[in-house]
């Protein structure tokens, strides 16, 4: 006999019966998450085309996957600029933001924002030696990665990256976190 309990039965939208977008969002907002800036360099289209461009995206769905080999995972909205870029460009970086870098997180999370080039203009950074991606100055930690695997998961792509370099450039301050729909500090 097929199982048609409310927990496993799905609606035409792919949601289990009884779980709305708002309910799911509200429940997940109770999970505190660290905030990172994911960056990559979009290479030039050709010798006569526009120059390459640095691209950045704020993420809260980021985690360590494995110690041996060192792997991390970031979840990207399917079809987003970063998702499309990392589908073509396997090299990227992550800067773990400190509580004093809330403005950076907000800047790169805006919808309909201006050019990423302008968003990076007044942020101190170094270019990663392994990836060419930008690493935010003052970040609590930085990682340079190469994509190992991409997994489609609902309306997101899970990008698993092998860590090529890891650094702890700043021990100042605590981490920036995201909880109940707002950036927060620990304590």
mmCIF file of C-alpha atoms in Angstrom:
data_model
loop_
_atom_site.group_PDB
_atom_site.id
_atom_site.type_symbol
_atom_site.label_atom_id
_atom_site.label_comp_id
_atom_site.label_asym_id
_atom_site.label_seq_id
_atom_site.Cartn_x
_atom_site.Cartn_y
_atom_site.Cartn_z
ATOM 1 C CA UNK A 1 0.000 0.000 0.000
ATOM 2 C CA UNK A 2 1.495 3.435 -0.946
ATOM 3 C CA UNK A 3 2.447 5.788 1.843
ATOM 4 C CA UNK A 4 0.292 8.923 1.604
ATOM 5 C CA UNK A 5 0.972 10.410 5.010
ATOM 6 C CA UNK A 6 1.109 14.224 5.169
ATOM 7 C CA UNK A 7 4.849 14.022 5.788
ATOM 8 C CA UNK A 8 5.644 12.375 2.434
ATOM 9 C CA UNK A 9 2.734 13.361 0.195
ATOM 10 C CA UNK A 10 3.678 16.193 -2.159
ATOM 11 C CA UNK A 11 1.621 18.915 -3.767
ATOM 12 C CA UNK A 12 1.955 20.058 -7.368
ATOM 13 C CA UNK A 13 4.568 22.590 -6.164
ATOM 14 C CA UNK A 14 6.894 19.965 -4.715
ATOM 15 C CA UNK A 15 6.180 20.908 -1.093
ATOM 16 C CA UNK A 16 4.999 18.263 1.350
ATOM 17 C CA UNK A 17 1.358 18.765 2.253
ATOM 18 C CA UNK A 18 1.113 21.292 5.067
ATOM 19 C CA UNK A 19 4.490 23.042 4.562
ATOM 20 C CA UNK A 20 4.293 26.490 3.003
ATOM 21 C CA UNK A 21 7.194 28.683 1.877
ATOM 22 C CA UNK A 22 6.490 31.047 4.785
ATOM 23 C CA UNK A 23 6.434 28.241 7.369
ATOM 24 C CA UNK A 24 9.661 26.752 6.040
ATOM 25 C CA UNK A 25 11.358 30.175 5.941
ATOM 26 C CA UNK A 26 10.223 30.960 9.510
ATOM 27 C CA UNK A 27 11.513 27.634 10.838
ATOM 28 C CA UNK A 28 14.889 27.951 9.081
ATOM 29 C CA UNK A 29 15.311 31.565 10.245
ATOM 30 C CA UNK A 30 15.790 30.139 13.751
ATOM 31 C CA UNK A 31 19.040 28.493 12.645
ATOM 32 C CA UNK A 32 21.963 30.866 13.174
ATOM 33 C CA UNK A 33 24.457 30.852 10.303
ATOM 34 C CA UNK A 34 27.855 32.351 9.691
ATOM 35 C CA UNK A 35 28.143 34.901 6.895
ATOM 36 C CA UNK A 36 30.711 34.657 4.103
ATOM 37 C CA UNK A 37 31.525 36.504 0.919
ATOM 38 C CA UNK A 38 32.048 34.158 -2.038
ATOM 39 C CA UNK A 39 34.168 35.675 -4.814
ATOM 40 C CA UNK A 40 35.376 34.633 -8.245
ATOM 41 C CA UNK A 41 37.019 36.282 -11.223
ATOM 42 C CA UNK A 42 34.995 36.288 -14.424
ATOM 43 C CA UNK A 43 37.594 36.097 -17.200
ATOM 44 C CA UNK A 44 37.433 38.363 -20.273
ATOM 45 C CA UNK A 45 35.224 37.140 -23.110
ATOM 46 C CA UNK A 46 38.024 37.514 -25.621
ATOM 47 C CA UNK A 47 40.927 39.720 -26.629
ATOM 48 C CA UNK A 48 38.624 42.394 -28.044
ATOM 49 C CA UNK A 49 35.824 42.036 -25.493
ATOM 50 C CA UNK A 50 35.329 43.673 -22.114
ATOM 51 C CA UNK A 51 37.885 43.084 -19.386
ATOM 52 C CA UNK A 52 37.329 40.400 -16.796
ATOM 53 C CA UNK A 53 35.406 41.299 -13.662
ATOM 54 C CA UNK A 54 35.467 40.375 -9.987
ATOM 55 C CA UNK A 55 32.139 38.991 -8.764
ATOM 56 C CA UNK A 56 30.964 38.651 -5.155
ATOM 57 C CA UNK A 57 27.985 37.155 -3.351
ATOM 58 C CA UNK A 58 26.976 37.024 0.306
ATOM 59 C CA UNK A 59 26.170 33.505 1.510
ATOM 60 C CA UNK A 60 24.935 31.999 4.757
ATOM 61 C CA UNK A 61 24.627 28.426 3.461
ATOM 62 C CA UNK A 62 28.311 27.536 3.713
ATOM 63 C CA UNK A 63 29.898 24.647 5.584
ATOM 64 C CA UNK A 64 32.879 22.371 5.989
ATOM 65 C CA UNK A 65 32.333 18.966 4.370
ATOM 66 C CA UNK A 66 35.557 17.008 4.856
ATOM 67 C CA UNK A 67 38.954 17.287 6.492
ATOM 68 C CA UNK A 68 40.686 14.725 4.247
ATOM 69 C CA UNK A 69 40.550 15.950 1.577
ATOM 70 C CA UNK A 70 39.657 19.478 2.704
ATOM 71 C CA UNK A 71 36.249 20.206 1.171
ATOM 72 C CA UNK A 72 33.650 22.941 1.693
ATOM 73 C CA UNK A 73 30.154 23.466 0.327
ATOM 74 C CA UNK A 74 28.262 26.596 -0.653
ATOM 75 C CA UNK A 75 24.627 26.705 -1.752
ATOM 76 C CA UNK A 76 23.855 29.048 -4.671
ATOM 77 C CA UNK A 77 20.459 30.069 -6.000
ATOM 78 C CA UNK A 78 20.049 28.285 -9.327
ATOM 79 C CA UNK A 79 20.535 30.681 -12.235
ATOM 80 C CA UNK A 80 22.161 33.391 -10.096
ATOM 81 C CA UNK A 81 25.185 35.158 -11.515
ATOM 82 C CA UNK A 82 27.518 33.266 -9.146
ATOM 83 C CA UNK A 83 25.892 29.924 -10.011
ATOM 84 C CA UNK A 84 26.402 30.571 -13.722
ATOM 85 C CA UNK A 85 29.961 31.821 -13.221
ATOM 86 C CA UNK A 86 31.011 28.836 -11.090
ATOM 87 C CA UNK A 87 29.521 26.525 -13.700
ATOM 88 C CA UNK A 88 32.199 27.840 -16.105
ATOM 89 C CA UNK A 89 34.937 29.026 -13.730
ATOM 90 C CA UNK A 90 36.113 26.338 -11.266
ATOM 91 C CA UNK A 91 38.227 28.678 -9.091
ATOM 92 C CA UNK A 92 36.647 30.729 -6.302
ATOM 93 C CA UNK A 93 37.283 32.024 -2.809
ATOM 94 C CA UNK A 94 35.491 32.540 0.494
ATOM 95 C CA UNK A 95 36.069 35.241 3.111
ATOM 96 C CA UNK A 96 34.529 34.517 6.534
ATOM 97 C CA UNK A 97 33.200 37.932 7.560
ATOM 98 C CA UNK A 98 33.720 39.468 10.985
ATOM 99 C CA UNK A 99 31.038 41.281 12.972
ATOM 100 C CA UNK A 100 32.516 44.608 11.823
ATOM 101 C CA UNK A 101 31.935 43.684 8.155
ATOM 102 C CA UNK A 102 28.137 43.782 8.174
ATOM 103 C CA UNK A 103 28.195 46.518 5.510
ATOM 104 C CA UNK A 104 30.052 44.178 3.133
ATOM 105 C CA UNK A 105 27.498 41.404 3.650
ATOM 106 C CA UNK A 106 24.597 43.784 3.037
ATOM 107 C CA UNK A 107 26.207 45.308 -0.023
ATOM 108 C CA UNK A 108 26.690 41.973 -1.805
ATOM 109 C CA UNK A 109 23.264 40.627 -0.789
ATOM 110 C CA UNK A 110 21.288 43.442 -2.459
ATOM 111 C CA UNK A 111 18.969 42.560 -5.321
ATOM 112 C CA UNK A 112 19.271 44.759 -8.399
ATOM 113 C CA UNK A 113 22.611 46.089 -7.230
ATOM 114 C CA UNK A 114 25.129 48.122 -9.148
ATOM 115 C CA UNK A 115 28.222 46.668 -10.792
ATOM 116 C CA UNK A 116 30.318 44.414 -8.558
ATOM 117 C CA UNK A 117 33.367 46.463 -9.612
ATOM 118 C CA UNK A 118 31.892 49.463 -7.790
ATOM 119 C CA UNK A 119 30.951 47.351 -4.758
ATOM 120 C CA UNK A 120 34.569 46.269 -4.273
ATOM 121 C CA UNK A 121 35.900 49.826 -4.743
ATOM 122 C CA UNK A 122 36.385 50.814 -1.067
ATOM 123 C CA UNK A 123 36.891 47.341 0.439
ATOM 124 C CA UNK A 124 40.450 46.316 1.317
ATOM 125 C CA UNK A 125 41.329 43.023 -0.365
ATOM 126 C CA UNK A 126 44.132 40.879 -1.732
ATOM 127 C CA UNK A 127 43.957 38.731 -4.825
ATOM 128 C CA UNK A 128 44.322 35.029 -4.025
ATOM 129 C CA UNK A 129 47.438 33.461 -5.478
ATOM 130 C CA UNK A 130 45.771 30.097 -6.218
ATOM 131 C CA UNK A 131 42.486 31.364 -7.697
ATOM 132 C CA UNK A 132 42.859 35.028 -8.621
ATOM 133 C CA UNK A 133 39.657 35.667 -6.638
ATOM 134 C CA UNK A 134 39.457 38.522 -4.140
ATOM 135 C CA UNK A 135 40.025 37.855 -0.422
ATOM 136 C CA UNK A 136 38.497 40.475 1.870
ATOM 137 C CA UNK A 137 40.925 42.277 4.185
ATOM 138 C CA UNK A 138 40.023 41.922 7.861
ATOM 139 C CA UNK A 139 38.108 38.669 7.292
ATOM 140 C CA UNK A 140 38.340 36.118 10.106
ATOM 141 C CA UNK A 141 39.400 33.414 7.655
ATOM 142 C CA UNK A 142 39.945 33.030 3.904
ATOM 143 C CA UNK A 143 39.762 29.955 1.700
ATOM 144 C CA UNK A 144 40.613 29.488 -1.957
ATOM 145 C CA UNK A 145 38.781 26.631 -3.658
ATOM 146 C CA UNK A 146 38.440 24.625 -6.848
ATOM 147 C CA UNK A 147 35.058 23.120 -7.683
ATOM 148 C CA UNK A 148 35.009 19.336 -7.275
ATOM 149 C CA UNK A 149 31.298 18.730 -7.780
ATOM 150 C CA UNK A 150 28.024 20.529 -8.462
ATOM 151 C CA UNK A 151 24.767 19.012 -7.227
ATOM 152 C CA UNK A 152 21.309 20.270 -8.210
ATOM 153 C CA UNK A 153 19.085 20.458 -5.123
ATOM 154 C CA UNK A 154 15.654 21.996 -5.634
ATOM 155 C CA UNK A 155 16.055 25.642 -6.630
ATOM 156 C CA UNK A 156 19.731 25.722 -5.581
ATOM 157 C CA UNK A 157 23.066 24.323 -6.708
ATOM 158 C CA UNK A 158 25.358 22.854 -4.052
ATOM 159 C CA UNK A 159 28.936 23.596 -5.046
ATOM 160 C CA UNK A 160 31.527 21.421 -3.327
ATOM 161 C CA UNK A 161 35.018 22.848 -3.488
ATOM 162 C CA UNK A 162 38.444 21.478 -2.647
ATOM 163 C CA UNK A 163 40.291 23.931 -0.430
ATOM 164 C CA UNK A 164 43.546 24.976 -2.106
ATOM 165 C CA UNK A 165 44.634 27.519 0.525
ATOM 166 C CA UNK A 166 43.339 28.440 3.970
ATOM 167 C CA UNK A 167 44.365 31.416 6.052
ATOM 168 C CA UNK A 168 43.455 33.153 9.268
ATOM 169 C CA UNK A 169 44.477 36.744 8.521
ATOM 170 C CA UNK A 170 42.577 38.374 11.401
ATOM 171 C CA UNK A 171 41.827 37.305 14.942
ATOM 172 C CA UNK A 172 40.031 40.568 15.732
ATOM 173 C CA UNK A 173 36.372 40.458 16.666
ATOM 174 C CA UNK A 174 33.771 37.759 16.433
ATOM 175 C CA UNK A 175 31.943 36.293 13.474
ATOM 176 C CA UNK A 176 29.081 37.952 11.648
ATOM 177 C CA UNK A 177 25.989 35.755 11.922
ATOM 178 C CA UNK A 178 22.551 35.715 10.344
ATOM 179 C CA UNK A 179 19.551 34.885 12.562
ATOM 180 C CA UNK A 180 15.824 35.551 12.230
ATOM 181 C CA UNK A 181 16.328 37.462 8.981
ATOM 182 C CA UNK A 182 18.980 39.900 10.301
ATOM 183 C CA UNK A 183 22.747 40.168 10.630
ATOM 184 C CA UNK A 184 23.801 39.726 14.263
ATOM 185 C CA UNK A 185 26.818 39.558 16.539
ATOM 186 C CA UNK A 186 27.467 36.803 19.061
ATOM 187 C CA UNK A 187 26.941 37.715 22.659
#
